[in-house]
Coordinates of C-alpha atoms and ligand atoms in Angstrom, one line a residue:
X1321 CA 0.0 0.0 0.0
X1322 CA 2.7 2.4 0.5
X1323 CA 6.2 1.3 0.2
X1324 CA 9.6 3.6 0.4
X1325 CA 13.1 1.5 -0.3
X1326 CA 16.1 3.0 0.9
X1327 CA 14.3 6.4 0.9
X1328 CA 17.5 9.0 1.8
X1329 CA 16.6 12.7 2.3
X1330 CA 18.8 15.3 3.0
X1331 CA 18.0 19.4 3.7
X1332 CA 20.7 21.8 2.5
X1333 CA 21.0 24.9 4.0
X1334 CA 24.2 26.9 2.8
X1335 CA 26.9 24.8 3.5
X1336 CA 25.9 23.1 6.1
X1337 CA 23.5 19.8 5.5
X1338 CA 21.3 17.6 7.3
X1339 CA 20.4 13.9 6.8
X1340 CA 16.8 13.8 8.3
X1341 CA 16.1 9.9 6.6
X1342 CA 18.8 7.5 5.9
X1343 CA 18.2 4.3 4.0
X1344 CA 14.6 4.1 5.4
X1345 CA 12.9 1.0 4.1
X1346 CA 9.3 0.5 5.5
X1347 CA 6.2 -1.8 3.9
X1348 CA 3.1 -0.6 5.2
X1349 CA 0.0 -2.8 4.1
X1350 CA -3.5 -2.1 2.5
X1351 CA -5.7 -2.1 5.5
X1352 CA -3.8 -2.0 8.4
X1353 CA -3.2 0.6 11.5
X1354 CA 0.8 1.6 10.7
X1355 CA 2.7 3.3 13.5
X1356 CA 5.7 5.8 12.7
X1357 CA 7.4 6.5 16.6
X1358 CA 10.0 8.6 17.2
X1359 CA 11.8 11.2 19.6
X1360 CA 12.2 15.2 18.0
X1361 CA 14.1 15.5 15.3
X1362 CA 14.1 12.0 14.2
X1363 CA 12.6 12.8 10.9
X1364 CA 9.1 12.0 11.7
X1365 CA 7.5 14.8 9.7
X1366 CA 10.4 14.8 6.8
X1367 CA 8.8 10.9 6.3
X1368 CA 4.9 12.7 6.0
X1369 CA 6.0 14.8 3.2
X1370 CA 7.8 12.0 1.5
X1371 CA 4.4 10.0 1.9
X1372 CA 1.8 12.8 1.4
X1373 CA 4.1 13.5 -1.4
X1374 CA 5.1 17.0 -0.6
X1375 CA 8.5 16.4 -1.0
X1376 CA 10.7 13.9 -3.4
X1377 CA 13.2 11.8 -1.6
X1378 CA 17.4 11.7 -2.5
X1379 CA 17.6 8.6 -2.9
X1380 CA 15.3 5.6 -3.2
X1381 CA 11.9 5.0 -4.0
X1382 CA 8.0 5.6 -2.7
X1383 CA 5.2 4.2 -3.9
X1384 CA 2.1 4.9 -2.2
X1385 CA -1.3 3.0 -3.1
X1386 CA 0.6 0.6 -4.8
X1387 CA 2.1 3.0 -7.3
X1388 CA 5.2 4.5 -8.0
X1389 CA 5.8 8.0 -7.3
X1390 CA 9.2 8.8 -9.4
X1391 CA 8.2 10.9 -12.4
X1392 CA 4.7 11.6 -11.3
X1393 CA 3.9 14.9 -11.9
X1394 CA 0.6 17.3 -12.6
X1395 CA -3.0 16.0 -12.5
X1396 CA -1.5 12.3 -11.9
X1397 CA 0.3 13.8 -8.9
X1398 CA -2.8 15.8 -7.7
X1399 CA -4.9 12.4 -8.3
X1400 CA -2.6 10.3 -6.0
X1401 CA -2.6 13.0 -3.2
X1402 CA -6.2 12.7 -3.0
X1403 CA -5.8 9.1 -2.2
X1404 CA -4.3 10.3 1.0
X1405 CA -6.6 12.5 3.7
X1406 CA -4.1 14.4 6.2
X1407 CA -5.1 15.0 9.7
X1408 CA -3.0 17.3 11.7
X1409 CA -2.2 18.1 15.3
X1410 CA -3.9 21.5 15.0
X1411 CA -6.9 20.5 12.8
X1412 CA -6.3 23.5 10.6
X1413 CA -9.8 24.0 10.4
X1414 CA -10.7 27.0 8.3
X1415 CA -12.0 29.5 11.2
X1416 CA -14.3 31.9 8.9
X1417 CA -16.2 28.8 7.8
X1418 CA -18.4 26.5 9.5
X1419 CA -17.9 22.9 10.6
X1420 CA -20.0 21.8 7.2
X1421 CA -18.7 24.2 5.2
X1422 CA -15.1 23.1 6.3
X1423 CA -15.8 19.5 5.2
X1424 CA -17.4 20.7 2.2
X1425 CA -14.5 22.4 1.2
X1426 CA -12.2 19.7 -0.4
X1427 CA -15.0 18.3 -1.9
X1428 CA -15.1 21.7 -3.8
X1429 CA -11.7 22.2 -4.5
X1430 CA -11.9 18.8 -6.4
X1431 CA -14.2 20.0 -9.1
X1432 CA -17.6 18.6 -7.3
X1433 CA -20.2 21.6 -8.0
X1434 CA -23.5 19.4 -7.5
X1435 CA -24.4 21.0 -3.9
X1436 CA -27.3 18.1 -3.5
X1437 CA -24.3 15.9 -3.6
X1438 CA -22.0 17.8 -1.5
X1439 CA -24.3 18.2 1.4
X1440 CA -25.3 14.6 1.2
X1441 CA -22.0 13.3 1.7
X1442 CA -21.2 16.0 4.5
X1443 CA -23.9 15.0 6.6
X1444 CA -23.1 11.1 6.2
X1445 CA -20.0 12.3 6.9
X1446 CA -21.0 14.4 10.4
X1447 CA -23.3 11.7 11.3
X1448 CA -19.8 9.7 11.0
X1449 CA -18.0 11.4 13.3
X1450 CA -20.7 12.2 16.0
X1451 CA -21.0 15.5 15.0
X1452 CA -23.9 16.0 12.9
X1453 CA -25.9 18.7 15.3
X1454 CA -22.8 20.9 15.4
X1455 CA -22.6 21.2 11.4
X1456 CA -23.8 25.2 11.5
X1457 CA -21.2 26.1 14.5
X1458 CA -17.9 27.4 13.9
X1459 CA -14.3 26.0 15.1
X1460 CA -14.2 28.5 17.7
X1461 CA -17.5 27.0 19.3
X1462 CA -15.7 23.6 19.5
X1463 CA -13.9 22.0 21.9
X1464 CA -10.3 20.4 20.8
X1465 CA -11.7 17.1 20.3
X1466 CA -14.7 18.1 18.6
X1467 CA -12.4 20.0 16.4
X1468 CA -9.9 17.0 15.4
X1469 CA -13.7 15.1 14.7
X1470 CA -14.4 17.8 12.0
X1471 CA -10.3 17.3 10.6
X1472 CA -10.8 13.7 10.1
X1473 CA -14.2 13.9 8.7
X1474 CA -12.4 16.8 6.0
X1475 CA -9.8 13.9 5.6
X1476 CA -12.4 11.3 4.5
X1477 CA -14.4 14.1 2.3
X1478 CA -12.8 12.6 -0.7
X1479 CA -12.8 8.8 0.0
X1480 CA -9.1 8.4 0.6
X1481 CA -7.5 4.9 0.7
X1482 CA -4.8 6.1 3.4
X1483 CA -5.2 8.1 6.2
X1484 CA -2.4 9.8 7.5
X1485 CA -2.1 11.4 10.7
X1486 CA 0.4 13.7 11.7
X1487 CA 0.4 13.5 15.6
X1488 CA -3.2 14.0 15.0
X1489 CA -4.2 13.6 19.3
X1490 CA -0.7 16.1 20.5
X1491 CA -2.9 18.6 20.9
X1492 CA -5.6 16.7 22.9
X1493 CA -6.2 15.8 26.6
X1494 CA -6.1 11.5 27.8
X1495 CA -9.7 11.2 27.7
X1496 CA -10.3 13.1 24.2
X1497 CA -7.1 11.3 22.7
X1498 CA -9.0 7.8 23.7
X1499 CA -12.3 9.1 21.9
X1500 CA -10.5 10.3 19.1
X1501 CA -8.0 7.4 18.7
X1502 CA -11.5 5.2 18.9
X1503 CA -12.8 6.5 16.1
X1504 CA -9.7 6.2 13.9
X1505 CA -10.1 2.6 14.8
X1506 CA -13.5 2.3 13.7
X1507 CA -13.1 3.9 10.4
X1508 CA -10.3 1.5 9.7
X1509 CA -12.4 -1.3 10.6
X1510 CA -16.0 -0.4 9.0
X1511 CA -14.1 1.7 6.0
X1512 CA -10.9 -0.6 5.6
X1513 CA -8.6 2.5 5.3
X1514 CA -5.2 1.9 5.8
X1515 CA -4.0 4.5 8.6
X1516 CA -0.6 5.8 9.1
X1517 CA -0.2 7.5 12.8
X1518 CA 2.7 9.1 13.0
X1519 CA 3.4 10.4 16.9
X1520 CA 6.1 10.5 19.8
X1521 CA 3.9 8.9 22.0
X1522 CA 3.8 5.3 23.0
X1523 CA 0.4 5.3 24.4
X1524 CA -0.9 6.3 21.2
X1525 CA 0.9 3.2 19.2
X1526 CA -0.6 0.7 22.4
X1527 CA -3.7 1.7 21.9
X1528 CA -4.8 1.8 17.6
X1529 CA -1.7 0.4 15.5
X1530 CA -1.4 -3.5 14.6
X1531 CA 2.7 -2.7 13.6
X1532 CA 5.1 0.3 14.5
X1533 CA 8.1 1.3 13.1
X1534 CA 10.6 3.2 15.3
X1535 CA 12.6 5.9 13.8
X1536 CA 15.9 7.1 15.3
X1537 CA 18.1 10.1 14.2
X1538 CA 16.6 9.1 10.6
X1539 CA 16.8 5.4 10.6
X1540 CA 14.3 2.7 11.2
X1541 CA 15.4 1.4 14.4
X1542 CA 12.9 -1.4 14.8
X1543 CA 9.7 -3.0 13.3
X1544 CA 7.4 -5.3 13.9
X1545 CA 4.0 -6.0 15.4
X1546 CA 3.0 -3.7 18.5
X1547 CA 3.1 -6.6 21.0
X1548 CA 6.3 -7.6 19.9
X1549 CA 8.0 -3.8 19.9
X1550 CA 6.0 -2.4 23.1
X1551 CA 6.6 -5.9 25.5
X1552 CA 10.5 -6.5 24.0
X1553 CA 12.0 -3.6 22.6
X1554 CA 15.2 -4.4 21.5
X1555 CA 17.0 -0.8 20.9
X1556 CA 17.6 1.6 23.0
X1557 CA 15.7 4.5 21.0
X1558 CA 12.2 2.2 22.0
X1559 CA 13.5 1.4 24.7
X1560 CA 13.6 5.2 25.5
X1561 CA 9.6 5.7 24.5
X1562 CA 8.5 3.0 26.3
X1563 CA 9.8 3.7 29.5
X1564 CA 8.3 7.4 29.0
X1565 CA 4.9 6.1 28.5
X1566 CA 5.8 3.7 31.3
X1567 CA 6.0 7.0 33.6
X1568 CA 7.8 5.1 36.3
X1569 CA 9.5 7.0 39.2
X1570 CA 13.1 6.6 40.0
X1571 CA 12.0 4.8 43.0
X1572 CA 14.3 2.6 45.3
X1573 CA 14.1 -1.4 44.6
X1574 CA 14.4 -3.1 47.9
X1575 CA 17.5 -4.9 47.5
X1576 CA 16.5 -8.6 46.6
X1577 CA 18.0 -12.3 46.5
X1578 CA 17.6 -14.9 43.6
X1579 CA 17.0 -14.7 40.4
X1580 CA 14.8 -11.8 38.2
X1581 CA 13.0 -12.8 35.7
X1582 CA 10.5 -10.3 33.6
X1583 CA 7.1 -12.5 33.3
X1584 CA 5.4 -11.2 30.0
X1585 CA 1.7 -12.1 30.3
X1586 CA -0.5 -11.0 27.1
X1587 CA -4.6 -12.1 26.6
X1588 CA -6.1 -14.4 28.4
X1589 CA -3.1 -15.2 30.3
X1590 CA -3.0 -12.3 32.1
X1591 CA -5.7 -13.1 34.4
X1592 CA -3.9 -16.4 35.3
X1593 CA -3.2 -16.9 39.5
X1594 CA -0.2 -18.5 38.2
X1595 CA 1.9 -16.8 40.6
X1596 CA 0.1 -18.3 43.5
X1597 CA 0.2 -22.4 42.3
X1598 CA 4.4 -21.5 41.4
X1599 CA 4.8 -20.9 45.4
X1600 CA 2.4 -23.6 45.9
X1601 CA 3.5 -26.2 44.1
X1602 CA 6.9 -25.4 43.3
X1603 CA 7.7 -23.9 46.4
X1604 CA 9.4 -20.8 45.5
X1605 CA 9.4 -17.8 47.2
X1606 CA 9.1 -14.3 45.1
X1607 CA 9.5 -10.6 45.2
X1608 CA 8.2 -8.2 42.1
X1609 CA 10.9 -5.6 41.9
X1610 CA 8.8 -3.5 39.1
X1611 CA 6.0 -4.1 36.3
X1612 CA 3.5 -2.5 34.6
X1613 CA -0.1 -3.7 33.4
X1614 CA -2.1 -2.2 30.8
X1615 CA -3.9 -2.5 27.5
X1616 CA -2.3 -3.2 23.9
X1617 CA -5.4 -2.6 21.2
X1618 CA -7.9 -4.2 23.1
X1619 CA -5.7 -7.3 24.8
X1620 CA -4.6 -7.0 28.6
X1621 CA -1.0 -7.4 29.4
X1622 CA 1.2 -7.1 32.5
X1623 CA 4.5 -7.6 32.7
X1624 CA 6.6 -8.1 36.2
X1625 CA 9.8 -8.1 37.2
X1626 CA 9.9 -10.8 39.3
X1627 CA 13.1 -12.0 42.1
X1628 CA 12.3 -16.2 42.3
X1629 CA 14.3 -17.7 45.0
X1630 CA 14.0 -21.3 47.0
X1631 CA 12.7 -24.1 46.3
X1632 CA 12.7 -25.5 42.3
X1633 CA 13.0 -22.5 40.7
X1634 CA 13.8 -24.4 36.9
X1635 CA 10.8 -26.0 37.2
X1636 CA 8.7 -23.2 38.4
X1637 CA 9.8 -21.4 35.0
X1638 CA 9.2 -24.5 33.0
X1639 CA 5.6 -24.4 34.0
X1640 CA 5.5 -20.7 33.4
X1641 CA 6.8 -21.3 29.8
X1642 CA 4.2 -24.0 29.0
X1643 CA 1.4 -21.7 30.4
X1644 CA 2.5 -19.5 27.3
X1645 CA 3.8 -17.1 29.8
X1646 CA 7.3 -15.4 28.2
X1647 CA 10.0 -15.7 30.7
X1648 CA 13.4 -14.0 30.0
X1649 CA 16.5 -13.7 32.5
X1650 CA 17.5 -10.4 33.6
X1651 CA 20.0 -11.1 36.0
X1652 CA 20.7 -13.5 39.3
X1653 CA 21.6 -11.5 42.6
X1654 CA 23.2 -14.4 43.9
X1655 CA 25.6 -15.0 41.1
X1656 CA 29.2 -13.6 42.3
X1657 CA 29.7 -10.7 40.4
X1658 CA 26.8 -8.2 41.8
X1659 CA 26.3 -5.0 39.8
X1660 CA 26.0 -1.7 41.8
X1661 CA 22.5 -0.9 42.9
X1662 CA 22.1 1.4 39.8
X1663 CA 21.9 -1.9 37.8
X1664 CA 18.7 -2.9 39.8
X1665 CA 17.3 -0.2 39.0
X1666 CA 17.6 0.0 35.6
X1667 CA 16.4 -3.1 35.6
X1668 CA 12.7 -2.6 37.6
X1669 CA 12.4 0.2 34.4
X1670 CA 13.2 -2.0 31.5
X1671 CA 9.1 -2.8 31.9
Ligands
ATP1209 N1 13.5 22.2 5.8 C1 14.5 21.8 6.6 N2 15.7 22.3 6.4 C2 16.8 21.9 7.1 N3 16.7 20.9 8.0 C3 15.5 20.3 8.2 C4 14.4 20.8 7.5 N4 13.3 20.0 8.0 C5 13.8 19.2 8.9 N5 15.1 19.4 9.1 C6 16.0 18.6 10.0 O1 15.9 17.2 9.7 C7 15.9 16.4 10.9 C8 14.5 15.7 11.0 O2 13.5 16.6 11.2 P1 12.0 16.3 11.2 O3 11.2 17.5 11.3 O4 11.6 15.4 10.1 O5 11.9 15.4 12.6 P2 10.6 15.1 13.5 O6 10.8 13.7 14.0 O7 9.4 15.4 12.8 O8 10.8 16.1 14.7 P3 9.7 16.9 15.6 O9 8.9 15.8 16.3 O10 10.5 17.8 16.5 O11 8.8 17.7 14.6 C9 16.1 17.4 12.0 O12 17.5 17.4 12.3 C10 15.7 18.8 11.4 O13 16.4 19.8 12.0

């Protein structure tokens, strides 16, 4: 659906130059809820004008709804924007006109003069939204999620096949960001748009995309499904976001003996005493030195950083493995060589 291979982009500016994208290859299918994370200045919104086709990369290629964009130019070019509605962190609603008038206007721009037509589809498309007895207010009268409503129902004015949104809920408190984020998911379900979300914010990826791409000073750092990425990031740039969405204080870990293990639990599993039969049955004793629990999409997860010590501690994991529990070693206090306390610490944070 969109593909860029080895996309390269670099800004001059007098002699000085910077690489914002560096060999960035990224598949994003028809259909699906696509992540782009990354910290300022990792070239988040150099990789939306290469999509929304804005700018032309370096080097490499883009193709977006399955066609190459290298030597598209005029109407073509025009054509394949439209395949792509743009929401953006600070709705640039038109403030003069009203909510219905501002959906009505790209509808306009793209030759439609039938006004039967054009009001049809913006009510279908307020009723949409949830915003259908605001259509005669203007943006001012709005609140900022009411607002972002009215931006993605612009966005779909046209019957795009991608939406892309540029940290489209930045701007917006928890609560709103939750309701806005909801309906992004039910448009991709009930309309089978494929959505790009590009955003610095974990929380924002947990919650709507299937897969996520982390970008990092202009590379792709890490892809794969959101599960995968959020529960075991594997470099340190997602390690980074997830820990900030994780919000954990610097608190003190007790100091602790044995082994810690981090216990991923995702699904059904979550809700497993499991915890209780290992002391039970296996008669080991166990501390939790740090965790989180939460939500990815619409599956619980928790996962704890857990000290086991006494009793049959290889079988208690073997049973916690074959409950389709992931176990993974962190570190053993009672090996010889004891890292300083700073170590532990690090350590309760890596969930
Ligand atoms: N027009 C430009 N001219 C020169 N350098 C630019 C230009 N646009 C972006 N850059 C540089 O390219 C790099 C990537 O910037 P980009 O805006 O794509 O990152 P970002 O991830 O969107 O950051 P932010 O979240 O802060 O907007 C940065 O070092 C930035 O300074």
């Amino acid at each position: 659906m969109i593909s860029l291979k080895n996309v390269t982009k670099t800004y001059a500016a007098g002699a000085r130059s910077t690489t914002a994208l560096r060999a960035v290859d990224l598949d994003i299918q028809r259909g699906e809820v696509f992540g782009i994370i990354g910290a300022s200045g990792a070239g988040k919104s150099t990789l939306v004008r290469l999509i929304n086709l804005l700018e032309r990369p370096d080097a490499g290629l883009v193709a977006v709804d399955g066609r190459a964009t290298d030597g598209v130019r005029g109407r073509e070019l025009l054509a394949l924007r439209r395949r792509i509605g743009m929401v953006f962190q600070h709705f640039n609603l038109l403030s003069a006109k009203t909510v219905a008038q501002n959906v009505a206007f790209p509808l306009q721009l793209a030759g439609e003069r039938n006004l039967a037509a054009i009001e049809a589809r913006v009510a279908e498309l307020l009723a949409r939204v949830g915003l259908s007895e605001h259509a005669q207010k203007y943006p001012r009268q709005l609140s900022g999620g009411q607002k972002q409503r009215v931006g993605i129902a612009r966005a779909l004015a046209c019957r795009p096949s991608i939406l892309l949104c540029d940290e489209a809920t930045s701007a917006l408190d928890p609560e709103t960001t939750r309701s806005v984020l909801r309906l992004l998911s039910e448009i991709n379900r009930e309309l089978g748009l494929t959505i790009v979300l590009i955003t610095h914010e974990m929380d924002v990826v947990r919650q709507i995309c299937d897969r996520v791409a982390v970008l990092d000073a202009g590379r792709v750092a890490e892809t794969g499904p959101v599960e995968e990425v959020f529960l075991h990031p594997r470099h340190p740039a997602t390690l980074a976001l997830v820990r900030e969405a994780a919000r954990e204080e610097d608190g003190e870990v007790s100091p602790v003996h044995g082994a810690i293990h981090r216990l991923t639990f995702l699904g059904s599993a979550t809700h497993s005493p499991i915890l209780g039969v290992l002391a039970r049955e296996h008669g080991v004793d166990f501390s939790i030195v740090g965790g989180q629990i939460g939500s990815i999409r619409d599956q619980p997860f928790a996962q704890l950083n857990v000290a086991f010590s006494g009793g049959d501690v290889a079988g208690a994991l073997a049973r916690l493995d074959a409950a389709g529990i992931d176990v993974e070693a962190l570190y053993d206090r009672s090996a010889a060589a004891i890292p300083a306390e700073a170590r532990i610490r690090e350590l309760a944070h890596v969930v």
